[in-house]
PDB file of C-alpha atoms in Angstrom:
ATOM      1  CA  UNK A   1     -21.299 186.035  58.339  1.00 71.00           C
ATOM      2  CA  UNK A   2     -24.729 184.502  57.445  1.00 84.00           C
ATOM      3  CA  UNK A   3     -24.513 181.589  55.088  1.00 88.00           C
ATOM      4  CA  UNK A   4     -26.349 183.382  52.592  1.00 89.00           C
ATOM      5  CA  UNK A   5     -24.294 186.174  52.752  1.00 91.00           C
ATOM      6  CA  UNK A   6     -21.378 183.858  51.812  1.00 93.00           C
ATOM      7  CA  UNK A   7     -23.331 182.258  49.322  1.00 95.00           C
ATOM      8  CA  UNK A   8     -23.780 185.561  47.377  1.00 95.00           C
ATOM      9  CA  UNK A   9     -20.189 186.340  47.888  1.00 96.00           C
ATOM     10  CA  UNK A  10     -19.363 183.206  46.195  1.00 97.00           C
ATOM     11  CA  UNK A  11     -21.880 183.611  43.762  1.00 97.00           C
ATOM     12  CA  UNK A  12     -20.578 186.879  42.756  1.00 98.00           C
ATOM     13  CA  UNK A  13     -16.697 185.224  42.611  1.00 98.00           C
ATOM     14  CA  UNK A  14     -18.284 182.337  40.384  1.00 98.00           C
ATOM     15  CA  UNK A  15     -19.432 185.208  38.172  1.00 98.00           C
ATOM     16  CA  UNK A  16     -16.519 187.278  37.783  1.00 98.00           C
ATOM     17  CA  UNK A  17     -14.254 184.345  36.885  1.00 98.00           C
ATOM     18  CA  UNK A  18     -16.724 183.404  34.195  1.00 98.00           C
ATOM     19  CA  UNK A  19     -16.655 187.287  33.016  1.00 98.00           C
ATOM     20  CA  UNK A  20     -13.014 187.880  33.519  1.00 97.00           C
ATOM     21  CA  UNK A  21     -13.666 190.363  35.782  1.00 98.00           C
ATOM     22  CA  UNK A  22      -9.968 190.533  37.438  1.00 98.00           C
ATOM     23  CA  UNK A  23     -10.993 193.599  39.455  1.00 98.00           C
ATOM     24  CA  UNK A  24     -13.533 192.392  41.178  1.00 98.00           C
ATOM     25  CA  UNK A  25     -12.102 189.287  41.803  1.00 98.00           C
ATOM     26  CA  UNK A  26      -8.742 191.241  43.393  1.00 97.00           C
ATOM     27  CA  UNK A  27     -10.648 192.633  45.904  1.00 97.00           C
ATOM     28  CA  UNK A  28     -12.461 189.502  46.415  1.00 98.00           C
ATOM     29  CA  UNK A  29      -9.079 187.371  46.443  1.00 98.00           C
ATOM     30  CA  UNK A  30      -6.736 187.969  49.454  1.00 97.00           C
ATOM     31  CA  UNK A  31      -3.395 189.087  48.581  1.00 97.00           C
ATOM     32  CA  UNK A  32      -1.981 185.779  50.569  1.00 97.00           C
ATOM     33  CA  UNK A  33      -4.608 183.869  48.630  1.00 98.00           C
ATOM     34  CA  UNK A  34      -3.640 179.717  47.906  1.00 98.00           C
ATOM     35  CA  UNK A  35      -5.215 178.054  45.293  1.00 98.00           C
ATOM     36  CA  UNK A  36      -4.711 174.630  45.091  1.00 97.00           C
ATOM     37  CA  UNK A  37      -6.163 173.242  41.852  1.00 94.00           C
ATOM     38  CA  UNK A  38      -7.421 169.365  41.594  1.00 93.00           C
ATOM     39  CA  UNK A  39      -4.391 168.911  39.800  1.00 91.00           C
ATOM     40  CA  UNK A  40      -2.508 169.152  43.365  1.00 94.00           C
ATOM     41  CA  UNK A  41      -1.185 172.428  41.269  1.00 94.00           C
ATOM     42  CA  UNK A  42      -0.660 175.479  43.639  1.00 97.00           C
ATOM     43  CA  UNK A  43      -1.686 179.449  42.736  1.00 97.00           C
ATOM     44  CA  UNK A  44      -1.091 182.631  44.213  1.00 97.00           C
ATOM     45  CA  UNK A  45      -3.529 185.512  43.563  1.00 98.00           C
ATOM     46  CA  UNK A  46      -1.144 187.363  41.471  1.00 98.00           C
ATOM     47  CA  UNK A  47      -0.563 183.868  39.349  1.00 97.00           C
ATOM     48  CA  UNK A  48      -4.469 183.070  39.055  1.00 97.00           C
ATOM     49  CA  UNK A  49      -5.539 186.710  38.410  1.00 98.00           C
ATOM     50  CA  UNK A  50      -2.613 186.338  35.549  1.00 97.00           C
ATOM     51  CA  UNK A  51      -4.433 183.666  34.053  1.00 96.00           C
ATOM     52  CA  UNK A  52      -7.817 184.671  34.295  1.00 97.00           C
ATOM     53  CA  UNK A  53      -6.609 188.255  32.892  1.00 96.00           C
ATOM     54  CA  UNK A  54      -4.110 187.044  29.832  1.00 96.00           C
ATOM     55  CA  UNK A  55      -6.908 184.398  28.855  1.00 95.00           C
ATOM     56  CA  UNK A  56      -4.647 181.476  29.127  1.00 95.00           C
ATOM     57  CA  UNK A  57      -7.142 180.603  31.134  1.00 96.00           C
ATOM     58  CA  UNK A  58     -11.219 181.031  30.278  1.00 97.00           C
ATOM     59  CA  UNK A  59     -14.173 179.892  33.082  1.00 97.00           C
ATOM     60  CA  UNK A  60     -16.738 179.065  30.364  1.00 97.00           C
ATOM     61  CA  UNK A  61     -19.369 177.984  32.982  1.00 97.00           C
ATOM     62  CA  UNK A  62     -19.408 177.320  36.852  1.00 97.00           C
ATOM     63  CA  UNK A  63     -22.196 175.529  38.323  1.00 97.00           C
ATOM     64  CA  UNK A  64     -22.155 174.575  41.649  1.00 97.00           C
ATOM     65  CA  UNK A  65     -24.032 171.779  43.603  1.00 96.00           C
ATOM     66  CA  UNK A  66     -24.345 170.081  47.122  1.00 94.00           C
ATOM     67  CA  UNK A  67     -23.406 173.553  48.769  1.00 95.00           C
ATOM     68  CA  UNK A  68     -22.853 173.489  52.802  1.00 96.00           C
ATOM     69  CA  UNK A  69     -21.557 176.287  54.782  1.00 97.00           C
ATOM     70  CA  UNK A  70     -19.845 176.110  57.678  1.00 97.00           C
ATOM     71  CA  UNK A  71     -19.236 179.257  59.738  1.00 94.00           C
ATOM     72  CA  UNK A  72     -16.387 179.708  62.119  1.00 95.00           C
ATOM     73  CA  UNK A  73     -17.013 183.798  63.258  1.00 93.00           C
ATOM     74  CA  UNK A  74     -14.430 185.175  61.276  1.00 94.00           C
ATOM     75  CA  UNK A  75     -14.197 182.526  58.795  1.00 97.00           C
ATOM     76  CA  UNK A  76     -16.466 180.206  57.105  1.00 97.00           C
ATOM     77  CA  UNK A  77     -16.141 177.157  55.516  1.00 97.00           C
ATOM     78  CA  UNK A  78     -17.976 176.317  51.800  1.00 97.00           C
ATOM     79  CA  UNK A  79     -17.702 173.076  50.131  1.00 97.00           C
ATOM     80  CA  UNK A  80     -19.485 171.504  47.277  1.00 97.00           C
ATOM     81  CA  UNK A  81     -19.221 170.044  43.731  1.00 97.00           C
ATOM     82  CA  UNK A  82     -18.438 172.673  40.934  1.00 97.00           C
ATOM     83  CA  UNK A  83     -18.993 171.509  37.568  1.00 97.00           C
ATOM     84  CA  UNK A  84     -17.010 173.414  34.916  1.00 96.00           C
ATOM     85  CA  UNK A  85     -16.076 173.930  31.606  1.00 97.00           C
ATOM     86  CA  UNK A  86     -13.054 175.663  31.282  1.00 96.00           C
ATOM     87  CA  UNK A  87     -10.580 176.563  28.198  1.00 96.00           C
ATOM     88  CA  UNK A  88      -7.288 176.259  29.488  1.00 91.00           C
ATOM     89  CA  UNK A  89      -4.252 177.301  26.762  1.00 88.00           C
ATOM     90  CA  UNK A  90      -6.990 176.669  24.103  1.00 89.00           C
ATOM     91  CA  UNK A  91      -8.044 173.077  25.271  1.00 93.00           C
ATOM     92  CA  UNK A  92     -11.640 172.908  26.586  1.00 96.00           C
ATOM     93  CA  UNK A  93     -12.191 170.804  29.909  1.00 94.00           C
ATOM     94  CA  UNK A  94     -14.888 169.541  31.644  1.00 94.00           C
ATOM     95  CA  UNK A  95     -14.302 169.486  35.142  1.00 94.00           C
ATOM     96  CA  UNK A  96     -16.069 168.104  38.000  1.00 96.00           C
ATOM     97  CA  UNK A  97     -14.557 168.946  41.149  1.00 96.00           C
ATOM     98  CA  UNK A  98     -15.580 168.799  44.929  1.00 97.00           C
ATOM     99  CA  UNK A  99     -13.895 171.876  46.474  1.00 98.00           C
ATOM    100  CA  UNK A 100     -13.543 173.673  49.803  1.00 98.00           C
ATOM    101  CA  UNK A 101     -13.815 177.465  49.411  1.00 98.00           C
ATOM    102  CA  UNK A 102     -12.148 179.472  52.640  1.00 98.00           C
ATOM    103  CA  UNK A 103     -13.405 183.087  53.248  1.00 97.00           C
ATOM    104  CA  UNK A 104     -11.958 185.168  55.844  1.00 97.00           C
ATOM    105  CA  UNK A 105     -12.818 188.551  57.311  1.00 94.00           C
ATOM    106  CA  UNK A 106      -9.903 190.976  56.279  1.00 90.00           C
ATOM    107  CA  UNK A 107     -11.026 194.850  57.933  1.00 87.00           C
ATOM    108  CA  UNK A 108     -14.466 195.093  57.094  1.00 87.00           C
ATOM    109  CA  UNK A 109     -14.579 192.869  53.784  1.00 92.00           C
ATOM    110  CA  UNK A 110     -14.378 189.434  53.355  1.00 95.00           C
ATOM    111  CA  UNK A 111     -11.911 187.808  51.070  1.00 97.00           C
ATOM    112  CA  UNK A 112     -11.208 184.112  49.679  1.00 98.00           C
ATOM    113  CA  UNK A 113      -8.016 182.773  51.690  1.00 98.00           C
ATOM    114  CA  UNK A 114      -7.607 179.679  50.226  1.00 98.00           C
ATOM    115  CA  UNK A 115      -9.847 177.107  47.661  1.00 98.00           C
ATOM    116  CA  UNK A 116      -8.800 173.425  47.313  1.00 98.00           C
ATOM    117  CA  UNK A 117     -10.360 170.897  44.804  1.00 97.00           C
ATOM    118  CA  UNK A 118     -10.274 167.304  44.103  1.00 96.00           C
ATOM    119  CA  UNK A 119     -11.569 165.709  40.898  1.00 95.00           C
ATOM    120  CA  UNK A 120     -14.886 163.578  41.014  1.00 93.00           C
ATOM    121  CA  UNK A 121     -14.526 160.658  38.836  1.00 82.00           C
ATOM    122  CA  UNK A 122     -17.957 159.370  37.114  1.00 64.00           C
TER     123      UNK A 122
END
């Protein structure tokens, strides 16, 4: 996959979380999807898609920053810093987060395998 190719796919899963789109983001999210938030906290697709769905929790903005992508044939690689404000059970955060993104050709579509994040301190 071209890195720009990859970049729009991400673009478009930065998008939908900040919509609430869960449909687009369960075709985008593999059904063995991990999610390992920078609180060392883990997700499944079914658990995050919950979240995003219910509105427990709300992507208020993603921004993302320092972008590289790394591409492996059938899987590439993108890492960053993603600055977001997010409402989680009510509470607003600000997080700042440098994260690894893994996308995966599944068939003919690509899908996110697994995201990991770790929390930038100022």
């Amino acid at each position: 996959m071209s890195a720009e190719t990859v970049l729009e796919l991400d673009r478009i899963r930065r998008d939908a979380m900040t919509k609430a789109d869960v449909a687009t983001l369960g075709e985008l999210f593999a059904d063995d999807m991990v999610w390992i938030h920078a609180t060392a906290r883990i997700d499944t697709k079914a658990g995050l898609l919950d979240a995003i769905g219910s509105g427990s929790t709300k992507y208020l903005s993603i921004d993302v920053t320092d972008e590289t992508v790394r591409d492996f044939g059938d899987v590439a690689l993108v890492g960053g810093i993603a600055a977001m404000t997010a409402e989680i059970k009510g509470e607003t955060r600000e997080l700042r987060n440098r994260f690894t993104i893994v996308w995966a050709r599944r068939g003919a579509s690509w899908q996110v395998v697994n995201w990991q994040s770790t929390s930038v301190r100022a």
